[in-house]
Coordinates of C-alpha atoms (C1' of nucleotides) in Angstrom, one line a residue:
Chain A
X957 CA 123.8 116.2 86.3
X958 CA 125.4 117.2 89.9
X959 CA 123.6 116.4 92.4
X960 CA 123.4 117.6 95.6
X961 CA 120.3 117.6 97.9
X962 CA 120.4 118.1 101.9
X963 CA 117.4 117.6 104.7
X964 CA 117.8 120.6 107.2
X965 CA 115.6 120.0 109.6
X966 CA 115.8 122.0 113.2
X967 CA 116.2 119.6 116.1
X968 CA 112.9 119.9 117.6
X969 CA 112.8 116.3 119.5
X970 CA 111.4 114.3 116.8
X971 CA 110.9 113.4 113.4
X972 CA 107.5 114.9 112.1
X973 CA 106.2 112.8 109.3
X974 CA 105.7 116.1 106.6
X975 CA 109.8 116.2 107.2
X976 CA 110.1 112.3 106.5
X977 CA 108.3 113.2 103.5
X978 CA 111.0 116.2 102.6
X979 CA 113.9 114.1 103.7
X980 CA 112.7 111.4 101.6
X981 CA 111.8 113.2 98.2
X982 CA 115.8 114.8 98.4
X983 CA 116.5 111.8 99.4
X984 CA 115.1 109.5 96.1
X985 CA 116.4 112.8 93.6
X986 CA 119.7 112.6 94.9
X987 CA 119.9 108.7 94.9
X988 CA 118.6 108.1 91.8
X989 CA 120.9 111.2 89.9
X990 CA 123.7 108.8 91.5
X991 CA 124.0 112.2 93.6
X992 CA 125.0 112.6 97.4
X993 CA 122.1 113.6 100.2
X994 CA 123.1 115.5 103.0
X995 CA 121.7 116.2 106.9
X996 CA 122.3 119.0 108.4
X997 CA 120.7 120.5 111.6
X998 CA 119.6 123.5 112.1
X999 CA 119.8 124.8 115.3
X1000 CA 120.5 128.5 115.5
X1001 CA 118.1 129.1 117.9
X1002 CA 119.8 128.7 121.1
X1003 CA 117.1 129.0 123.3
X1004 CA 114.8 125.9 121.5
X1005 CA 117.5 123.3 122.3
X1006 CA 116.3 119.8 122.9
X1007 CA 118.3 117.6 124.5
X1008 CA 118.7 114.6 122.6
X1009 CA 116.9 115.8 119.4
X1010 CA 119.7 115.0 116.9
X1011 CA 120.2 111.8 117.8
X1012 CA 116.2 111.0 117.8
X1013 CA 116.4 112.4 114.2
X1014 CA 119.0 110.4 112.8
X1015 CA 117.5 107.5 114.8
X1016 CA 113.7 107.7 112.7
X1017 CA 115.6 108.2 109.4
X1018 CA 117.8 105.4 110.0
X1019 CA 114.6 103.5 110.5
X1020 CA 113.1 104.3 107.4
X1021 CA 115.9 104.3 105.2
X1022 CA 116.5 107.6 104.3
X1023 CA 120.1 107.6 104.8
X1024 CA 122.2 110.5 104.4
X1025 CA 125.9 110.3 103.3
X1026 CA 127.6 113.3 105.2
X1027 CA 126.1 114.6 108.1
X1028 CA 126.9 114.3 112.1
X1029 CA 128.6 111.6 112.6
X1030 CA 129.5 111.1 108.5
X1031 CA 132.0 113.9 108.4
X1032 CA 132.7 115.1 104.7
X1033 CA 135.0 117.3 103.6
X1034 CA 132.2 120.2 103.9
X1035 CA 131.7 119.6 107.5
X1036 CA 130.5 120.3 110.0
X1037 CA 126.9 119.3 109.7
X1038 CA 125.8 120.9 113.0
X1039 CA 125.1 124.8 112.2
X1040 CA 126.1 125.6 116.2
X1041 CA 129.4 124.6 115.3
X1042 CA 129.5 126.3 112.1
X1043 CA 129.7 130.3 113.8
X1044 CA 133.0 131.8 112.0
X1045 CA 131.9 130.5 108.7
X1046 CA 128.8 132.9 109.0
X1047 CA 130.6 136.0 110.8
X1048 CA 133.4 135.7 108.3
X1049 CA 130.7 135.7 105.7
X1050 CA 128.2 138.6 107.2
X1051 CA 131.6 140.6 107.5
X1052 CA 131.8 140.6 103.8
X1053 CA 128.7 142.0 103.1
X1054 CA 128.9 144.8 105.8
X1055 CA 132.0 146.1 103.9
X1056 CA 130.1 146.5 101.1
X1057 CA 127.2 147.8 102.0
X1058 CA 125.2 144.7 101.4
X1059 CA 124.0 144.5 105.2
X1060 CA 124.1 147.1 108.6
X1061 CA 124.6 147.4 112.1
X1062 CA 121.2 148.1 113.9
X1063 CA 120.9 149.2 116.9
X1064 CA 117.2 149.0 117.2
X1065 CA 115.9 147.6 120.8
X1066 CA 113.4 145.1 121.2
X1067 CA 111.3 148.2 123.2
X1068 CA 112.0 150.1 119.6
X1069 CA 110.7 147.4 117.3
X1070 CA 108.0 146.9 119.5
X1071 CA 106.2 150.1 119.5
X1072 CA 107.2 150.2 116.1
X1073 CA 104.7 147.7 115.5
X1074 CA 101.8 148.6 118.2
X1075 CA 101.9 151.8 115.9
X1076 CA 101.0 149.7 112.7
X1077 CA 104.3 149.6 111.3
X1078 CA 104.1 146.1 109.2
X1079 CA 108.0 146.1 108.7
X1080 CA 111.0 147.3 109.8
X1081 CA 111.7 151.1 109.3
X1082 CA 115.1 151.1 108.2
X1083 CA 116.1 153.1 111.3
X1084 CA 119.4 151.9 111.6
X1085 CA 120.1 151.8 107.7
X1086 CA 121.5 155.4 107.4
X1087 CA 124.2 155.1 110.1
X1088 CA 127.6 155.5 109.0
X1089 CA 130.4 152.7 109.2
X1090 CA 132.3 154.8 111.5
X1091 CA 129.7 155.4 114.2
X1092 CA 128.6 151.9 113.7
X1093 CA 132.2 150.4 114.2
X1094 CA 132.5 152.6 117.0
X1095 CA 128.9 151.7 118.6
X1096 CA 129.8 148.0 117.8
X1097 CA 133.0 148.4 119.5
X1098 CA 131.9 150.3 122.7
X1099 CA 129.7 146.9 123.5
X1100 CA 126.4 148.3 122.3
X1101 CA 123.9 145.1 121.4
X1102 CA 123.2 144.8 117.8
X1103 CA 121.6 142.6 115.3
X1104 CA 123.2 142.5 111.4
X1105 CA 120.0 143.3 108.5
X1106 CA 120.6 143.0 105.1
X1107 CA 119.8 145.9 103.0
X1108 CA 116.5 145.1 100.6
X1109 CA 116.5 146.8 97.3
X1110 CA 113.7 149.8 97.6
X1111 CA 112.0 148.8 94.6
X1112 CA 111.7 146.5 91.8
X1113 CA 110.4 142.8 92.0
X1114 CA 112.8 139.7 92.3
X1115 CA 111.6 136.8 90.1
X1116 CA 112.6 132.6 89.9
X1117 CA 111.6 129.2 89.0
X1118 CA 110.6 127.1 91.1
X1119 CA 110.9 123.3 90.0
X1120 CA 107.6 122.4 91.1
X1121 CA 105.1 125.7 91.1
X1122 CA 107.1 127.1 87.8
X1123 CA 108.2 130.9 87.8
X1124 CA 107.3 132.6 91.3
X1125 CA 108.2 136.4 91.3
X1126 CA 107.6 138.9 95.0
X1127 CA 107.9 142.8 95.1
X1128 CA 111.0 143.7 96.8
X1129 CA 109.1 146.4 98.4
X1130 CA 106.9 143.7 100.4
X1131 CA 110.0 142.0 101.8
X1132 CA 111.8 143.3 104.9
X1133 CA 115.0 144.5 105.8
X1134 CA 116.0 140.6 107.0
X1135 CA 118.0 140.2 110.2
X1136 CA 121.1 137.7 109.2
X1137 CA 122.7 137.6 112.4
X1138 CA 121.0 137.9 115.9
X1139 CA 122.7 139.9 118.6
X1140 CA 123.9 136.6 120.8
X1141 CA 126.3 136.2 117.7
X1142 CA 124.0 133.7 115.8
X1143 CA 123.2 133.4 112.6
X1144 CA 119.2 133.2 111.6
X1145 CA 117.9 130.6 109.4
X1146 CA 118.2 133.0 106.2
X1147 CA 122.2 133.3 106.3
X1148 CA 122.9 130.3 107.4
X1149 CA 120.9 128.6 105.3
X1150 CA 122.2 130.4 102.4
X1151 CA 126.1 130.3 103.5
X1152 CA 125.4 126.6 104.0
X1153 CA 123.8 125.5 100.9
X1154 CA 126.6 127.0 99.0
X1155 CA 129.6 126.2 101.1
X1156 CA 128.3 122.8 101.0
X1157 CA 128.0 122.4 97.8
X1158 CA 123.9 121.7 97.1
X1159 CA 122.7 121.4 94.0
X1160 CA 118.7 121.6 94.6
X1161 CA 117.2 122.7 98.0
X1162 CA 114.2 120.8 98.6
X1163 CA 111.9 122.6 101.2
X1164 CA 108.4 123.0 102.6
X1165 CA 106.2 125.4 100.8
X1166 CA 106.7 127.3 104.3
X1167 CA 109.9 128.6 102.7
X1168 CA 108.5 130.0 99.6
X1169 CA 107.9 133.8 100.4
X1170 CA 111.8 134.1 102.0
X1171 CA 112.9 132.5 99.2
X1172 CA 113.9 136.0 97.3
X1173 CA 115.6 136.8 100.1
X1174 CA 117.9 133.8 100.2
X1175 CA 118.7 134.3 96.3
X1176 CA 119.3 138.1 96.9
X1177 CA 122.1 136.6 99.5
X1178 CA 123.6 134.6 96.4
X1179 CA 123.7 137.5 94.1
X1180 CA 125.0 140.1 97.0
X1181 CA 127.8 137.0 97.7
X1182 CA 128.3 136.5 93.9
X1183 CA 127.4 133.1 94.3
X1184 CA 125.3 130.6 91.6
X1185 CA 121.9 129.9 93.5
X1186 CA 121.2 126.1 93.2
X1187 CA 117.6 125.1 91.7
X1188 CA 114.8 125.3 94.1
X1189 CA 111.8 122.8 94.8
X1190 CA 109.0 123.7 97.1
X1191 CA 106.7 121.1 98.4
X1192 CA 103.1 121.3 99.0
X1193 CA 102.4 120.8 102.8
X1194 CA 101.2 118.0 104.9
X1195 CA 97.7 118.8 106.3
X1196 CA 95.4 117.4 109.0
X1197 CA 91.6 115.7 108.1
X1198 CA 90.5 119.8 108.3
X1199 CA 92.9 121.0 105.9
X1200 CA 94.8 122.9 108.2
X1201 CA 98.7 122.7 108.5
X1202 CA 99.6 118.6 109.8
X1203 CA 99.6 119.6 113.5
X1204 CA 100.3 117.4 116.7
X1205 CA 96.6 118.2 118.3
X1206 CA 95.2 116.1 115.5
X1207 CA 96.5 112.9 115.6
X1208 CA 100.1 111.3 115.6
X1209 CA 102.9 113.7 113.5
X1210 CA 105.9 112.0 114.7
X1211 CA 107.1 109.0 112.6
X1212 CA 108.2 107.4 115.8
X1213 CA 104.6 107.4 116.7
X1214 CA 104.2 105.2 113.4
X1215 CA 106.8 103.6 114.2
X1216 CA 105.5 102.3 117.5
X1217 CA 102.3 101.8 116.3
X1218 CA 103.4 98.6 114.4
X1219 CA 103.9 100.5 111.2
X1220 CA 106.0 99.0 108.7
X1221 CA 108.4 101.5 107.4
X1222 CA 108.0 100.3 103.4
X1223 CA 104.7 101.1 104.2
X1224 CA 105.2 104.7 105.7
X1225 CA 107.3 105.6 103.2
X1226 CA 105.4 104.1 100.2
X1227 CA 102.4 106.4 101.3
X1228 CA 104.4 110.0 102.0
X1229 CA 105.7 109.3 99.2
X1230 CA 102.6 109.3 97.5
X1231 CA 101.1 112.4 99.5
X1232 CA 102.0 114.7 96.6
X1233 CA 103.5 112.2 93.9
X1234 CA 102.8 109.7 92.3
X1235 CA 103.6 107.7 88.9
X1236 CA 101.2 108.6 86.7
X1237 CA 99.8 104.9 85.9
X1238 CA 97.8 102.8 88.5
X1239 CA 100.6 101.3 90.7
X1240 CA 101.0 102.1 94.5
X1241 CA 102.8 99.7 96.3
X1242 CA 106.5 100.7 96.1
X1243 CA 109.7 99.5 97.6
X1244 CA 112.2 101.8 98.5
X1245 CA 114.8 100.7 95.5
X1246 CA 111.6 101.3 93.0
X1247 CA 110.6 104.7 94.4
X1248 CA 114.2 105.9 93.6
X1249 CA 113.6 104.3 90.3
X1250 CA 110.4 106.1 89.3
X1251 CA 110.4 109.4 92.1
X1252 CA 110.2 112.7 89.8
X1253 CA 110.0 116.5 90.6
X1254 CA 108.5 117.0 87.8
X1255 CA 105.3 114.7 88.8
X1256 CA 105.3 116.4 92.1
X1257 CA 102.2 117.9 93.0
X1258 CA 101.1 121.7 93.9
X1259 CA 98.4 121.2 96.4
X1260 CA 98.3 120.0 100.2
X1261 CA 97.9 116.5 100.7
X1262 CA 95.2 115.6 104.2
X1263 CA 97.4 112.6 105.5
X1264 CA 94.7 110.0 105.6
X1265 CA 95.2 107.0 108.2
X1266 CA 92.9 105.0 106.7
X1267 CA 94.9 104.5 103.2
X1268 CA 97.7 104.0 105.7
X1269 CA 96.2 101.0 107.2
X1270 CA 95.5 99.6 104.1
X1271 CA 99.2 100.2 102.5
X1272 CA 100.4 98.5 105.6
X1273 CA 98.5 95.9 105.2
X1274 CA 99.5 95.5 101.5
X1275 CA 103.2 95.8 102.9
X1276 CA 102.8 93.1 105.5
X1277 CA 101.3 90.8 102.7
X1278 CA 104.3 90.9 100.9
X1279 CA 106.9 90.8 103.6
X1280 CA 108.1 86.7 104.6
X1281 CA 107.7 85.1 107.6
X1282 CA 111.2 85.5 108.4
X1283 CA 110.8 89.1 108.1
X1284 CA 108.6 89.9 110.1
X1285 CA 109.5 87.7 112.8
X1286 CA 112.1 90.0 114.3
X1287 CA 109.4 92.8 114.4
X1288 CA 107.0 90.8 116.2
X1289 CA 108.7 88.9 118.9
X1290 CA 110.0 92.3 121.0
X1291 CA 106.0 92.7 121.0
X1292 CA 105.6 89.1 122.2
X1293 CA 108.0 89.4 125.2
X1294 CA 106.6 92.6 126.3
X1295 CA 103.6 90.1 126.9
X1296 CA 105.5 87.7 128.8
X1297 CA 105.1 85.4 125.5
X1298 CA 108.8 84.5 124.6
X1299 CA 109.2 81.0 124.7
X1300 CA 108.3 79.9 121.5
X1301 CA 110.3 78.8 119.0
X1302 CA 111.1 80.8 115.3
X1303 CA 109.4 77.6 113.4
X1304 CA 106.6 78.0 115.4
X1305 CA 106.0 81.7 115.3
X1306 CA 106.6 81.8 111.6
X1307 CA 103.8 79.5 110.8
X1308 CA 101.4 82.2 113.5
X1309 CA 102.6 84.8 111.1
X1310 CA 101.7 82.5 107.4
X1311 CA 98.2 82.4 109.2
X1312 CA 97.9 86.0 110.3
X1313 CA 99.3 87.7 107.3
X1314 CA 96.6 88.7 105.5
X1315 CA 94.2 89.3 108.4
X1316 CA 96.4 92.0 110.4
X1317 CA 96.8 95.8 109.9
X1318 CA 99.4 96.8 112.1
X1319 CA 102.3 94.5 113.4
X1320 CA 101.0 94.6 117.3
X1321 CA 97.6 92.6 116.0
X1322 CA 99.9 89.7 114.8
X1323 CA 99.6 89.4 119.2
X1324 CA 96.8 91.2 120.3
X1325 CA 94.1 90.2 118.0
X1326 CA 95.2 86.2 118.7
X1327 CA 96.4 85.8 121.8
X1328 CA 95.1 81.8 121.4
X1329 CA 98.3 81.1 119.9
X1330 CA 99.9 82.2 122.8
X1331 CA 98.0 80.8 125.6
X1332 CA 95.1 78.8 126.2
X1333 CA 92.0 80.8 126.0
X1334 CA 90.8 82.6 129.2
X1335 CA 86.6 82.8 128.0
X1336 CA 84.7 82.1 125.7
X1337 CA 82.9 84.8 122.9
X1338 CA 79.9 84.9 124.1
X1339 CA 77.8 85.7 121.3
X1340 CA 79.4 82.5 119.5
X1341 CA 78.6 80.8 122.2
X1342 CA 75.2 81.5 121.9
X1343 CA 74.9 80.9 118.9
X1344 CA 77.2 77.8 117.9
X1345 CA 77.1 76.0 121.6
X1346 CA 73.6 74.1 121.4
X1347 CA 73.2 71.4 124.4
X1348 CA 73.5 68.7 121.6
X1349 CA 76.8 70.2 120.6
X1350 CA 78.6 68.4 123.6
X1351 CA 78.2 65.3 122.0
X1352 CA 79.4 66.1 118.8
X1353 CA 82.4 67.5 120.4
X1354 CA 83.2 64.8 122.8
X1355 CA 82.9 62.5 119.7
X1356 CA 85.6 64.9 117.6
X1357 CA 87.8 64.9 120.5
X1358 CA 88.3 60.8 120.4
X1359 CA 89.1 61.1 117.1
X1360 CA 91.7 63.8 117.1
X1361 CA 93.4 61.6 119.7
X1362 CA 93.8 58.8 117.6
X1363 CA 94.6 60.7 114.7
X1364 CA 98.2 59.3 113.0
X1365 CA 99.0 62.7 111.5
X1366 CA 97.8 65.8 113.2
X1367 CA 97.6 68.1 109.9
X1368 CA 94.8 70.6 108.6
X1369 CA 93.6 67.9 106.0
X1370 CA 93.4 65.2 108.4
X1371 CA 91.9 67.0 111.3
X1372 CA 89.7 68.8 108.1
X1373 CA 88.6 64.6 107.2
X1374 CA 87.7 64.0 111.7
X1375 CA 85.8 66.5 111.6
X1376 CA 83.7 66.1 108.6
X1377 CA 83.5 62.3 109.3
X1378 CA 81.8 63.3 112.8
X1379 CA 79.8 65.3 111.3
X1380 CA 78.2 62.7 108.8
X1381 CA 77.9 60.3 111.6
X1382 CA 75.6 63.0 113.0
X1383 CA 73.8 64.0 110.0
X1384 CA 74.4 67.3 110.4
X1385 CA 76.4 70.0 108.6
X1386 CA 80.3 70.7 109.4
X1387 CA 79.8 74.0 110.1
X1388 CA 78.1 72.4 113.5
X1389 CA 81.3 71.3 114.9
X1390 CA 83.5 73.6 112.9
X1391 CA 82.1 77.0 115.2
X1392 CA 81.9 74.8 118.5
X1393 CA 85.2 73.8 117.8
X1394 CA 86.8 77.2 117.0
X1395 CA 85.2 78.9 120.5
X1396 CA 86.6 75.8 121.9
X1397 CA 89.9 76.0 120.6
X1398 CA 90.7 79.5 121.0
X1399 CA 87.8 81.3 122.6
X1400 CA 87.3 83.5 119.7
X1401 CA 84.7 83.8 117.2
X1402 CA 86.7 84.1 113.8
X1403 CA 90.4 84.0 113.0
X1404 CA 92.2 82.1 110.5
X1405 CA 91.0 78.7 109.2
X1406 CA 90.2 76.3 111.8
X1407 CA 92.0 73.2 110.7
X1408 CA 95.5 75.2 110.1
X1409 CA 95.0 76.2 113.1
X1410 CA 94.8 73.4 114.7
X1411 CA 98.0 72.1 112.8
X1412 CA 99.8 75.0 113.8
X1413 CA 98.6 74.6 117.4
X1414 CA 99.3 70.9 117.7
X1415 CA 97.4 67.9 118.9
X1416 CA 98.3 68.1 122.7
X1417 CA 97.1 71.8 123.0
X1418 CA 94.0 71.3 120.7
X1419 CA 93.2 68.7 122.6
X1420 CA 93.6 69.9 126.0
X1421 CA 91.8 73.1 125.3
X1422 CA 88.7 71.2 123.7
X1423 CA 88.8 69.2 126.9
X1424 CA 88.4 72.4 129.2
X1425 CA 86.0 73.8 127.0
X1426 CA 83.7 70.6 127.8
X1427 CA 83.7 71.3 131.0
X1428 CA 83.5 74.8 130.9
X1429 CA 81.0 75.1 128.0
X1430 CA 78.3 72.3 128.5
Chain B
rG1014 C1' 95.6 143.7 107.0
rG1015 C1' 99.8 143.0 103.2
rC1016 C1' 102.3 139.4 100.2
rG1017 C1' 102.5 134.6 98.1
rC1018 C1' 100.8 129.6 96.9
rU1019 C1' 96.8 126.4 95.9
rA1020 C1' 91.9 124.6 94.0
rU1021 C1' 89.1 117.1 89.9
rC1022 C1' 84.8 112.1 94.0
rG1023 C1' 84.7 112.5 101.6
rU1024 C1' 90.4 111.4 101.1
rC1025 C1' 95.0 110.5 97.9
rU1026 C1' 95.1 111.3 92.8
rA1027 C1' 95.2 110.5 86.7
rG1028 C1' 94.1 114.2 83.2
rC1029 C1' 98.8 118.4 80.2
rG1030 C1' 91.9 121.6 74.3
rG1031 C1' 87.8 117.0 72.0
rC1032 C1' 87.5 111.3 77.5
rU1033 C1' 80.7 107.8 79.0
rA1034 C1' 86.3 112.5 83.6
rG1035 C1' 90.2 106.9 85.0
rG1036 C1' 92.4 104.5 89.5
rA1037 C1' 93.2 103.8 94.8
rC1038 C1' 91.4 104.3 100.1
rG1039 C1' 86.9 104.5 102.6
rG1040 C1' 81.2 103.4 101.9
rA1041 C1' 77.2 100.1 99.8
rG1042 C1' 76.0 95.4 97.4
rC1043 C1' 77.2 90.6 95.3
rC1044 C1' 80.6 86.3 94.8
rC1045 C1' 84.1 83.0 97.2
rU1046 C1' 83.8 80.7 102.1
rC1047 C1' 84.1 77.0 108.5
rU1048 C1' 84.3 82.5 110.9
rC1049 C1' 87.3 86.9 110.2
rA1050 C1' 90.3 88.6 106.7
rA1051 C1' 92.3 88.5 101.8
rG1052 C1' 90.7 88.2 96.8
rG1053 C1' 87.1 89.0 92.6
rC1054 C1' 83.0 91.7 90.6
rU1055 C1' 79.3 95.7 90.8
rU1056 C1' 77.8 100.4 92.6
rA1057 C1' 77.2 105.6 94.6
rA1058 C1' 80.5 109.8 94.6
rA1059 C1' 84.2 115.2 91.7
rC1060 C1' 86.1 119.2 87.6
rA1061 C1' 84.6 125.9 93.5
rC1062 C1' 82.1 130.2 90.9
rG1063 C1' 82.0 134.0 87.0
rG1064 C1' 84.0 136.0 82.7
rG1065 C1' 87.0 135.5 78.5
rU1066 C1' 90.3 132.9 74.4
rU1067 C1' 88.7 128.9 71.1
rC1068 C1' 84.8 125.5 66.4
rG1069 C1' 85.4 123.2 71.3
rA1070 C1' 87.3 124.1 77.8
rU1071 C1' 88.5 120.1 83.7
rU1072 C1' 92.7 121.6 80.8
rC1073 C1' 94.9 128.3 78.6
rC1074 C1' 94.1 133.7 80.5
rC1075 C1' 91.6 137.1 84.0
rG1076 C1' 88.7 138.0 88.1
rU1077 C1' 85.8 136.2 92.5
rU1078 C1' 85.5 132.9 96.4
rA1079 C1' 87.7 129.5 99.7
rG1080 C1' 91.8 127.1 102.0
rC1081 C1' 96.7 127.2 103.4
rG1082 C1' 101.5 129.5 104.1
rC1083 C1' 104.6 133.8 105.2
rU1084 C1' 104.6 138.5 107.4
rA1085 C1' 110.2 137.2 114.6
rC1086 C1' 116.9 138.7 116.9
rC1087 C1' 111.8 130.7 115.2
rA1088 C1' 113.0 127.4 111.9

RNA sequence: GGCGCUAUCGUCUAGCGGCUAGGACGGAGCCCUCUCAAGGCUUAAACACGGGUUCGAUUCCCGUUAGCGCUACCA
């Protein structure tokens, strides 16, 4: 099979995770048909320009993978990828089907369409339809401001399939006389998208459900143009905890928000790409490679999916499991400087990360929820306190401390052996040193095992920080 | 309002005529344990409603209801 697939998204300033999702499903058909995926960008509307927007775009899909193989910047021989840049290609083509009859002039005014619809008036009434070419050419000539519509059949219903909600089929009657071309000269998404998917070659246009109702339209464009319509996909929407449409108000929607969040993006794709699909067995965690492996419009789902954070969290989590030490180093040490922590060394930070691993959600709590590997702490838990720092506790302490010093190796088993020789001395249970010693070590009340800690730490810091906390504690 | 799409635990979902309706997140409990996690085990929790079709419907058909989408010279 050809295949072609594109991501067309408008240049809005960002990257909203329900269009990850849409890039990324194109995305995993047209890799894994060995097929080529394609950006283009959408931005006919002149007065919606965003500064900056394309390059943001290209910037979050970079991040998470989703590479395209022609689009700006990756000029291919159906350039360009910019529809602003694409103008004579759609005059050209809207030229054509006013000479046959296919579309019109209309001369309507904003005032007319207006009233037209204070009056009731649901669509467009064809006003402008019954003007000849002549008058028309002449009108069009003379300067007069005019918008191109395509001419709807009267009656009669248009039917298709749909790859994912099977055979769909509208009323011509409900659909209105489209505009194609705006009077400033611009095409509107329905030609343009139509004149591009063609001239560019696409195979399967994979869209938001949004798109369903114009979607006669755009294949009455490829029959009035005598083109083969490609295969169509519609995807069920991205919705917020209330069901309604993923919006902005509700919580994060741009995948740089994710991003920033200490997302991992394995783990932000692994779970859009499971709002709607899935594999049909019992396996979740995906890589990238394995979702172009497995992906299927076929097991695509019909209904909205609520974008849960909480299954999120724990996908990242299961991504961050998995990742090395060495791989997640670069992603945590910009987080570190930002903190003024930055001068410790890779061997060092890697071992932070073996101990944090499996007790972190998001990358930024490899720092923030254990800032005692960083620095020595600045208090103490008070509720451990209370409840592990007894007035006899002192001494058992300031007996641990001697022998840590003296210790020949400073490694979890040894410092593990100290610490449970103390406490026999004692008569009393580990766990009476073990929670002094953690409060006194890094002012917390849980974090990873004490004694690797300590190893990781080293003797002089242990030491020094057990030291303080004597003083500070008794 | 019109048109369209959709409908299984709170959420993501499996199911494609016969199942004790399965899994995951989250919740509850237990185990492990130096704490927190992780992990293991257990548990509560769903077929929107009403008609058909059928020996038999979560599954097929038709309504109803609900949700969402579209209804721009926005995409």
């Amino acid at each position: 099979m050809f295949v072609r697939t594109r991501f067309a998204p408008s240049p809005t300033g960002y990257l909203h995770v329900g269009g990850l999702r849409t890039a990324l499903y194109a995305y995993l058909f047209a890799k894994q048909h060995q097929g080529t995926f394609i950006l283009r960008i959408e931005d006919t509307d002149q007065s919606r320009k965003v500064e900056g927007a394309t390059e943001k775009l290209i910037d979050a899909l970079e991040w998470a993978g989703v590479e395209f193989d022609e689009g700006p910047g990756k000029e291919g021989v159906y350039g360009p990828y910019i529809q602003s840049q694409r103008l004579p290609i759609y005059h050209e083509h809207v030229k054509q089907l006013v000479d046959q009859g296919k579309a019109y002039h209309c001369f309507c005014t904003p005032e007319r369409l207006e009233r037209l619809k204070a009056e009731g008036g649901t669509m467009y009434d064809r006003h402008c339809r019954n003007i000849s070419m002549d008058e028309a050419r002449r009108r069009v000539s003379a300067g007069e401001p005019n918008v191109i519509r395509m001419k709807i059949p009267d009656d009669g219903e248009l039917q298709f399939h749909d790859e994912v909600r099977g055979d769909v089929s509208i009323a011509f009657s409900t659909i209105d006389d489209q505009v194609l071309l705006k009077s400033d000269g611009f095409p509107t998404y329905h030609l343009a998208v139509v004149v591009d998917d063609h001239t560019m070659a696409v195979s399967h246009v994979i869209r938001g459900e949004e798109w369903l109702p114009s979607t006669p339209k755009h294949i009455l464009l490829y029959q009035y143009f005598g083109w083969e319509k490609p295969k169509f996909a519609h995807l069920p929407l991205l919705l917020n905890p209330d069901k309604s449409k993923l919006s902005k108000r509700q919580g994060d929607v741009a995948v740089e928000d994710y991003r920033a969040k200490g997302y991992l993006k394995d783990a932000l794709v692994n779970f859009v790409a499971f709002l709607g699909w899935n594999p049909g067995d019992e396996r979740e965690i995906f890589s990238m490679e394995e979702l172009v492996k497995e992906f299927s419009i076929e097991r695509v789902g019909k209904a909205g999916a609520v974008f849960n954070i909480e299954k999120l969290n724990w996908m990242n989590q299961q991504h961050i499991k998995l990742q090395s030490e060495s791989k997640l180093l670069p992603l945590i040490k910009p987080l570190l400087k930002l903190k003024g922590w930055d001068s410790f060394s890779d061997e060092y930070l890697q071992q932070v990360i073996g101990l944090m691993k499996e007790r972190v959600v998001v990358t930024d709590d490899f720092v923030t929820s254990c800032p005692y590997f960083y620095e020595d702490p600045l208090s103490y838990d008070e509720t451990s306190r209370a409840k592990n720092w007894k007035p006899e506790t002192t001494g058992y302490i300031a007996k641990l401390i001697e022998r840590l010093q003296t210790l020949v190796l400073f490694d979890a088993a040894s410092v593990e052996t100290a610490l449970r020789t103390t406490a026999d001395e004692f008569q009393v249970g580990a766990g009476k040193l073990i929670h002094p010693m953690r409060l006194a070590v890094s002012g917390a009340a849980n974090g990873p095992s004490l004694f690797h800690m300590a190893e990781v730490l080293g003797r002089e810091r242990v030491v020094r920080r057990i030291q303080k906390a004597l003083e500070m504690l008794r």
